[in-house]
Amino acid sequence: TIFTTRADTVFGVTFMVLAPESEWVEKLTTPEQKEAVEAYLAMAKKKTERERMMEARKVTGVFSGSYATNPLTGDKVPVWISEYVLAGYGTGAIMAVPAHDSRDYAFAKTFDLPIIPLIEGCDVSESSFDAKEGVMWNSGFLNGLTVKEAIPAAIDYVEKHGIGHRKVNYRLRDAIFSRQRYWGEPFPM
């Protein structure tokens, strides 16, 4: 199970990434990759979650040896493990759409993974195209729809076919409060 805020981009998934703490790491690591994965996990455990978030520009990861199936295309996508995915966000597993997410783009470039653009005319040769506007292409039944139309259409399709469901997640971050040196608003607990 993965969590995404952009069901309309499933056609652009070219790999998956698990948080190092995910229970799926052990289950999906193949015997051939076991040594490399264990070494990576030992390195990742030495860092705090805050350090991992701050070092997001430094791309690290290891291939688990396993593959997942993209539910909309049927394509096999490699399952990687990387510290840029946090166990506490969503399910600790992400679908990576490198054409439209800067962290996924950096990861794909580092490990030479495919990048499939999903919006007509977007240029992903130098960086990801993170804008949420344009007309969909390379997107099966979503081709020709605007991004605003495609997002609810993709969610409806996923629910109708029993592939997933809608969910609202809330995440409280203290960035605003922690910037107050001498005073602060009451922090809700």
PDB file of N, CA and C in Angstrom, residues 112-181:
ATOM      1  N   ASP A 112      19.881   6.259 -12.729  1.00  0.00           N
ATOM      2  CA  ASP A 112      19.596   6.009 -14.144  1.00  0.00           C
ATOM      3  C   ASP A 112      18.282   5.252 -14.349  1.00  0.00           C
ATOM      4  N   LEU A 113      17.213   5.770 -13.733  1.00  0.00           N
ATOM      5  CA  LEU A 113      15.884   5.184 -13.847  1.00  0.00           C
ATOM      6  C   LEU A 113      15.057   5.987 -14.843  1.00  0.00           C
ATOM      7  N   PRO A 114      14.083   5.360 -15.503  1.00  0.00           N
ATOM      8  CA  PRO A 114      13.286   6.065 -16.519  1.00  0.00           C
ATOM      9  C   PRO A 114      12.472   7.230 -15.947  1.00  0.00           C
ATOM     10  N   ILE A 115      12.242   8.225 -16.801  1.00  0.00           N
ATOM     11  CA  ILE A 115      11.446   9.403 -16.450  1.00  0.00           C
ATOM     12  C   ILE A 115      10.404   9.587 -17.555  1.00  0.00           C
ATOM     13  N   ILE A 116       9.116   9.470 -17.192  1.00  0.00           N
ATOM     14  CA  ILE A 116       8.027   9.558 -18.166  1.00  0.00           C
ATOM     15  C   ILE A 116       7.224  10.832 -17.910  1.00  0.00           C
ATOM     16  N   PRO A 117       7.320  11.830 -18.804  1.00  0.00           N
ATOM     17  CA  PRO A 117       6.520  13.051 -18.617  1.00  0.00           C
ATOM     18  C   PRO A 117       5.038  12.782 -18.894  1.00  0.00           C
ATOM     19  N   LEU A 118       4.178  13.404 -18.093  1.00  0.00           N
ATOM     20  CA  LEU A 118       2.740  13.165 -18.198  1.00  0.00           C
ATOM     21  C   LEU A 118       1.942  14.389 -18.638  1.00  0.00           C
ATOM     22  N   ILE A 119       2.613  15.513 -18.850  1.00  0.00           N
ATOM     23  CA  ILE A 119       1.911  16.728 -19.254  1.00  0.00           C
ATOM     24  C   ILE A 119       2.475  17.180 -20.590  1.00  0.00           C
ATOM     25  N   GLU A 120       1.585  17.406 -21.542  1.00  0.00           N
ATOM     26  CA  GLU A 120       1.999  17.806 -22.897  1.00  0.00           C
ATOM     27  C   GLU A 120       2.955  18.985 -22.855  1.00  0.00           C
ATOM     28  N   GLY A 121       4.049  18.866 -23.590  1.00  0.00           N
ATOM     29  CA  GLY A 121       4.982  19.962 -23.766  1.00  0.00           C
ATOM     30  C   GLY A 121       5.916  20.245 -22.609  1.00  0.00           C
ATOM     31  N   CYS A 122       5.826  19.488 -21.514  1.00  0.00           N
ATOM     32  CA  CYS A 122       6.734  19.774 -20.393  1.00  0.00           C
ATOM     33  C   CYS A 122       8.124  19.241 -20.713  1.00  0.00           C
ATOM     34  N   ASP A 123       9.134  19.975 -20.282  1.00  0.00           N
ATOM     35  CA  ASP A 123      10.524  19.603 -20.517  1.00  0.00           C
ATOM     36  C   ASP A 123      11.110  19.065 -19.218  1.00  0.00           C
ATOM     37  N   VAL A 124      11.496  17.788 -19.226  1.00  0.00           N
ATOM     38  CA  VAL A 124      12.078  17.181 -18.024  1.00  0.00           C
ATOM     39  C   VAL A 124      13.541  16.780 -18.259  1.00  0.00           C
ATOM     40  N   SER A 125      14.177  17.439 -19.213  1.00  0.00           N
ATOM     41  CA  SER A 125      15.567  17.101 -19.513  1.00  0.00           C
ATOM     42  C   SER A 125      16.539  17.610 -18.439  1.00  0.00           C
ATOM     43  N   GLU A 126      16.195  18.690 -17.753  1.00  0.00           N
ATOM     44  CA  GLU A 126      17.081  19.274 -16.743  1.00  0.00           C
ATOM     45  C   GLU A 126      16.516  19.211 -15.328  1.00  0.00           C
ATOM     46  N   SER A 127      15.198  19.160 -15.205  1.00  0.00           N
ATOM     47  CA  SER A 127      14.562  19.103 -13.885  1.00  0.00           C
ATOM     48  C   SER A 127      13.139  18.593 -14.036  1.00  0.00           C
ATOM     49  N   SER A 128      12.526  18.298 -12.890  1.00  0.00           N
ATOM     50  CA  SER A 128      11.141  17.825 -12.928  1.00  0.00           C
ATOM     51  C   SER A 128      10.204  18.987 -13.252  1.00  0.00           C
ATOM     52  N   PHE A 129       9.029  18.650 -13.750  1.00  0.00           N
ATOM     53  CA  PHE A 129       8.002  19.639 -14.050  1.00  0.00           C
ATOM     54  C   PHE A 129       6.968  19.518 -12.945  1.00  0.00           C
ATOM     55  N   ASP A 130       7.072  20.389 -11.923  1.00  0.00           N
ATOM     56  CA  ASP A 130       6.255  20.246 -10.723  1.00  0.00           C
ATOM     57  C   ASP A 130       4.921  20.987 -10.768  1.00  0.00           C
ATOM     58  N   ALA A 131       4.688  21.759 -11.830  1.00  0.00           N
ATOM     59  CA  ALA A 131       3.435  22.519 -11.926  1.00  0.00           C
ATOM     60  C   ALA A 131       2.246  21.570 -12.039  1.00  0.00           C
ATOM     61  N   LYS A 132       1.146  21.966 -11.442  1.00  0.00           N
ATOM     62  CA  LYS A 132      -0.070  21.151 -11.483  1.00  0.00           C
ATOM     63  C   LYS A 132      -1.052  21.728 -12.493  1.00  0.00           C
ATOM     64  N   GLU A 133      -0.536  21.996 -13.686  1.00  0.00           N
ATOM     65  CA  GLU A 133      -1.398  22.521 -14.742  1.00  0.00           C
ATOM     66  C   GLU A 133      -0.905  22.010 -16.080  1.00  0.00           C
ATOM     67  N   GLY A 134      -1.831  21.960 -17.040  1.00  0.00           N
ATOM     68  CA  GLY A 134      -1.493  21.466 -18.361  1.00  0.00           C
ATOM     69  C   GLY A 134      -2.462  20.372 -18.772  1.00  0.00           C
ATOM     70  N   VAL A 135      -2.168  19.753 -19.920  1.00  0.00           N
ATOM     71  CA  VAL A 135      -3.017  18.694 -20.472  1.00  0.00           C
ATOM     72  C   VAL A 135      -2.266  17.370 -20.374  1.00  0.00           C
ATOM     73  N   MET A 136      -2.947  16.348 -19.895  1.00  0.00           N
ATOM     74  CA  MET A 136      -2.340  15.038 -19.667  1.00  0.00           C
ATOM     75  C   MET A 136      -2.039  14.320 -20.978  1.00  0.00           C
ATOM     76  N   TRP A 137      -0.913  13.603 -20.993  1.00  0.00           N
ATOM     77  CA  TRP A 137      -0.584  12.678 -22.077  1.00  0.00           C
ATOM     78  C   TRP A 137       0.261  11.561 -21.484  1.00  0.00           C
ATOM     79  N   ASN A 138       0.522  10.503 -22.211  1.00  0.00           N
ATOM     80  CA  ASN A 138       1.183   9.295 -21.681  1.00  0.00           C
ATOM     81  C   ASN A 138       0.423   8.777 -20.461  1.00  0.00           C
ATOM     82  N   SER A 139      -0.893   9.017 -20.429  1.00  0.00           N
ATOM     83  CA  SER A 139      -1.672   8.757 -19.222  1.00  0.00           C
ATOM     84  C   SER A 139      -2.936   7.941 -19.463  1.00  0.00           C
ATOM     85  N   GLY A 140      -2.923   7.064 -20.448  1.00  0.00           N
ATOM     86  CA  GLY A 140      -4.072   6.186 -20.680  1.00  0.00           C
ATOM     87  C   GLY A 140      -5.385   6.923 -20.775  1.00  0.00           C
ATOM     88  N   PHE A 141      -6.350   6.522 -19.952  1.00  0.00           N
ATOM     89  CA  PHE A 141      -7.699   7.101 -20.000  1.00  0.00           C
ATOM     90  C   PHE A 141      -7.748   8.572 -19.588  1.00  0.00           C
ATOM     91  N   LEU A 142      -6.654   9.107 -19.053  1.00  0.00           N
ATOM     92  CA  LEU A 142      -6.616  10.518 -18.650  1.00  0.00           C
ATOM     93  C   LEU A 142      -6.113  11.436 -19.770  1.00  0.00           C
ATOM     94  N   ASN A 143      -5.612  10.864 -20.866  1.00  0.00           N
ATOM     95  CA  ASN A 143      -5.083  11.671 -21.966  1.00  0.00           C
ATOM     96  C   ASN A 143      -6.113  12.699 -22.430  1.00  0.00           C
ATOM     97  N   GLY A 144      -5.662  13.932 -22.607  1.00  0.00           N
ATOM     98  CA  GLY A 144      -6.525  15.005 -23.089  1.00  0.00           C
ATOM     99  C   GLY A 144      -7.215  15.789 -21.991  1.00  0.00           C
ATOM    100  N   LEU A 145      -7.238  15.281 -20.775  1.00  0.00           N
ATOM    101  CA  LEU A 145      -7.847  16.017 -19.662  1.00  0.00           C
ATOM    102  C   LEU A 145      -6.838  17.012 -19.101  1.00  0.00           C
ATOM    103  N   THR A 146      -7.344  18.093 -18.522  1.00  0.00           N
ATOM    104  CA  THR A 146      -6.444  18.992 -17.799  1.00  0.00           C
ATOM    105  C   THR A 146      -6.084  18.317 -16.481  1.00  0.00           C
ATOM    106  N   VAL A 147      -5.034  18.784 -15.844  1.00  0.00           N
ATOM    107  CA  VAL A 147      -4.630  18.198 -14.567  1.00  0.00           C
ATOM    108  C   VAL A 147      -5.765  18.319 -13.550  1.00  0.00           C
ATOM    109  N   LYS A 148      -6.439  19.469 -13.525  1.00  0.00           N
ATOM    110  CA  LYS A 148      -7.551  19.666 -12.581  1.00  0.00           C
ATOM    111  C   LYS A 148      -8.667  18.658 -12.810  1.00  0.00           C
ATOM    112  N   GLU A 149      -8.908  18.281 -14.065  1.00  0.00           N
ATOM    113  CA  GLU A 149      -9.927  17.273 -14.376  1.00  0.00           C
ATOM    114  C   GLU A 149      -9.412  15.864 -14.091  1.00  0.00           C
ATOM    115  N   ALA A 150      -8.124  15.658 -14.325  1.00  0.00           N
ATOM    116  CA  ALA A 150      -7.534  14.327 -14.193  1.00  0.00           C
ATOM    117  C   ALA A 150      -7.439  13.841 -12.754  1.00  0.00           C
ATOM    118  N   ILE A 151      -7.183  14.746 -11.813  1.00  0.00           N
ATOM    119  CA  ILE A 151      -7.020  14.330 -10.418  1.00  0.00           C
ATOM    120  C   ILE A 151      -8.279  13.628  -9.891  1.00  0.00           C
ATOM    121  N   PRO A 152      -9.470  14.256  -9.955  1.00  0.00           N
ATOM    122  CA  PRO A 152     -10.650  13.529  -9.461  1.00  0.00           C
ATOM    123  C   PRO A 152     -11.019  12.327 -10.339  1.00  0.00           C
ATOM    124  N   ALA A 153     -10.764  12.405 -11.650  1.00  0.00           N
ATOM    125  CA  ALA A 153     -11.062  11.272 -12.539  1.00  0.00           C
ATOM    126  C   ALA A 153     -10.215  10.060 -12.171  1.00  0.00           C
ATOM    127  N   ALA A 154      -8.952  10.279 -11.858  1.00  0.00           N
ATOM    128  CA  ALA A 154      -8.065   9.177 -11.472  1.00  0.00           C
ATOM    129  C   ALA A 154      -8.500   8.571 -10.141  1.00  0.00           C
ATOM    130  N   ILE A 155      -8.859   9.417  -9.186  1.00  0.00           N
ATOM    131  CA  ILE A 155      -9.303   8.914  -7.877  1.00  0.00           C
ATOM    132  C   ILE A 155     -10.593   8.115  -8.033  1.00  0.00           C
ATOM    133  N   ASP A 156     -11.534   8.625  -8.835  1.00  0.00           N
ATOM    134  CA  ASP A 156     -12.780   7.897  -9.085  1.00  0.00           C
ATOM    135  C   ASP A 156     -12.495   6.528  -9.706  1.00  0.00           C
ATOM    136  N   TYR A 157     -11.579   6.479 -10.673  1.00  0.00           N
ATOM    137  CA  TYR A 157     -11.229   5.234 -11.352  1.00  0.00           C
ATOM    138  C   TYR A 157     -10.615   4.237 -10.362  1.00  0.00           C
ATOM    139  N   VAL A 158      -9.698   4.716  -9.550  1.00  0.00           N
ATOM    140  CA  VAL A 158      -9.016   3.857  -8.576  1.00  0.00           C
ATOM    141  C   VAL A 158     -10.029   3.263  -7.592  1.00  0.00           C
ATOM    142  N   GLU A 159     -10.957   4.078  -7.123  1.00  0.00           N
ATOM    143  CA  GLU A 159     -11.973   3.580  -6.191  1.00  0.00           C
ATOM    144  C   GLU A 159     -12.937   2.618  -6.883  1.00  0.00           C
ATOM    145  N   LYS A 160     -13.371   2.960  -8.076  1.00  0.00           N
ATOM    146  CA  LYS A 160     -14.332   2.132  -8.820  1.00  0.00           C
ATOM    147  C   LYS A 160     -13.770   0.745  -9.099  1.00  0.00           C
ATOM    148  N   HIS A 161     -12.455   0.663  -9.354  1.00  0.00           N
ATOM    149  CA  HIS A 161     -11.831  -0.612  -9.682  1.00  0.00           C
ATOM    150  C   HIS A 161     -11.191  -1.314  -8.473  1.00  0.00           C
ATOM    151  N   GLY A 162     -11.425  -0.776  -7.267  1.00  0.00           N
ATOM    152  CA  GLY A 162     -10.950  -1.424  -6.055  1.00  0.00           C
ATOM    153  C   GLY A 162      -9.441  -1.414  -5.884  1.00  0.00           C
ATOM    154  N   ILE A 163      -8.770  -0.471  -6.528  1.00  0.00           N
ATOM    155  CA  ILE A 163      -7.313  -0.377  -6.449  1.00  0.00           C
ATOM    156  C   ILE A 163      -6.884   0.422  -5.222  1.00  0.00           C
ATOM    157  N   GLY A 164      -7.724   1.356  -4.797  1.00  0.00           N
ATOM    158  CA  GLY A 164      -7.382   2.209  -3.663  1.00  0.00           C
ATOM    159  C   GLY A 164      -8.596   2.967  -3.183  1.00  0.00           C
ATOM    160  N   HIS A 165      -8.364   3.895  -2.276  1.00  0.00           N
ATOM    161  CA  HIS A 165      -9.452   4.700  -1.740  1.00  0.00           C
ATOM    162  C   HIS A 165      -8.947   6.075  -1.323  1.00  0.00           C
ATOM    163  N   ARG A 166      -9.902   7.001  -1.207  1.00  0.00           N
ATOM    164  CA  ARG A 166      -9.586   8.356  -0.761  1.00  0.00           C
ATOM    165  C   ARG A 166      -9.293   8.346   0.728  1.00  0.00           C
ATOM    166  N   LYS A 167      -8.387   9.222   1.131  1.00  0.00           N
ATOM    167  CA  LYS A 167      -8.087   9.364   2.540  1.00  0.00           C
ATOM    168  C   LYS A 167      -7.534  10.761   2.761  1.00  0.00           C
ATOM    169  N   VAL A 168      -7.947  11.376   3.845  1.00  0.00           N
ATOM    170  CA  VAL A 168      -7.426  12.688   4.197  1.00  0.00           C
ATOM    171  C   VAL A 168      -6.401  12.490   5.304  1.00  0.00           C
ATOM    172  N   ASN A 169      -5.196  12.990   5.098  1.00  0.00           N
ATOM    173  CA  ASN A 169      -4.143  12.928   6.109  1.00  0.00           C
ATOM    174  C   ASN A 169      -3.840  14.337   6.577  1.00  0.00           C
ATOM    175  N   TYR A 170      -3.610  14.489   7.877  1.00  0.00           N
ATOM    176  CA  TYR A 170      -3.202  15.759   8.440  1.00  0.00           C
ATOM    177  C   TYR A 170      -1.815  15.577   9.037  1.00  0.00           C
ATOM    178  N   ARG A 171      -0.982  16.556   8.833  1.00  0.00           N
ATOM    179  CA  ARG A 171       0.356  16.484   9.400  1.00  0.00           C
ATOM    180  C   ARG A 171       0.657  17.825  10.050  1.00  0.00           C
ATOM    181  N   LEU A 172       0.924  17.807  11.337  1.00  0.00           N
ATOM    182  CA  LEU A 172       1.220  19.018  12.081  1.00  0.00           C
ATOM    183  C   LEU A 172       2.729  19.203  12.119  1.00  0.00           C
ATOM    184  N   ARG A 173       3.172  20.325  11.628  1.00  0.00           N
ATOM    185  CA  ARG A 173       4.600  20.628  11.644  1.00  0.00           C
ATOM    186  C   ARG A 173       4.816  21.874  12.482  1.00  0.00           C
ATOM    187  N   ASP A 174       5.926  21.920  13.191  1.00  0.00           N
ATOM    188  CA  ASP A 174       6.152  23.024  14.117  1.00  0.00           C
ATOM    189  C   ASP A 174       7.036  24.130  13.559  1.00  0.00           C
ATOM    190  N   ALA A 175       7.235  24.187  12.263  1.00  0.00           N
ATOM    191  CA  ALA A 175       8.155  25.169  11.686  1.00  0.00           C
ATOM    192  C   ALA A 175       7.801  26.611  12.073  1.00  0.00           C
ATOM    193  N   ILE A 176       6.545  26.964  12.023  1.00  0.00           N
ATOM    194  CA  ILE A 176       6.143  28.336  12.335  1.00  0.00           C
ATOM    195  C   ILE A 176       6.403  28.633  13.809  1.00  0.00           C
ATOM    196  N   PHE A 177       6.049  27.679  14.672  1.00  0.00           N
ATOM    197  CA  PHE A 177       6.210  27.895  16.108  1.00  0.00           C
ATOM    198  C   PHE A 177       7.684  27.928  16.501  1.00  0.00           C
ATOM    199  N   SER A 178       8.486  27.075  15.921  1.00  0.00           N
ATOM    200  CA  SER A 178       9.883  26.988  16.330  1.00  0.00           C
ATOM    201  C   SER A 178      10.699  28.197  15.891  1.00  0.00           C
ATOM    202  N   ARG A 179      10.189  28.993  14.997  1.00  0.00           N
ATOM    203  CA  ARG A 179      10.917  30.186  14.549  1.00  0.00           C
ATOM    204  C   ARG A 179      10.719  31.364  15.498  1.00  0.00           C
ATOM    205  N   GLN A 180       9.834  31.214  16.447  1.00  0.00           N
ATOM    206  CA  GLN A 180       9.588  32.276  17.406  1.00  0.00           C
ATOM    207  C   GLN A 180      10.631  32.158  18.515  1.00  0.00           C
ATOM    208  N   ARG A 181      11.499  33.153  18.658  1.00  0.00           N
ATOM    209  CA  ARG A 181      12.567  33.056  19.649  1.00  0.00           C
ATOM    210  C   ARG A 181      12.099  33.318  21.066  1.00  0.00           C
TER     211      ARG A 181
END
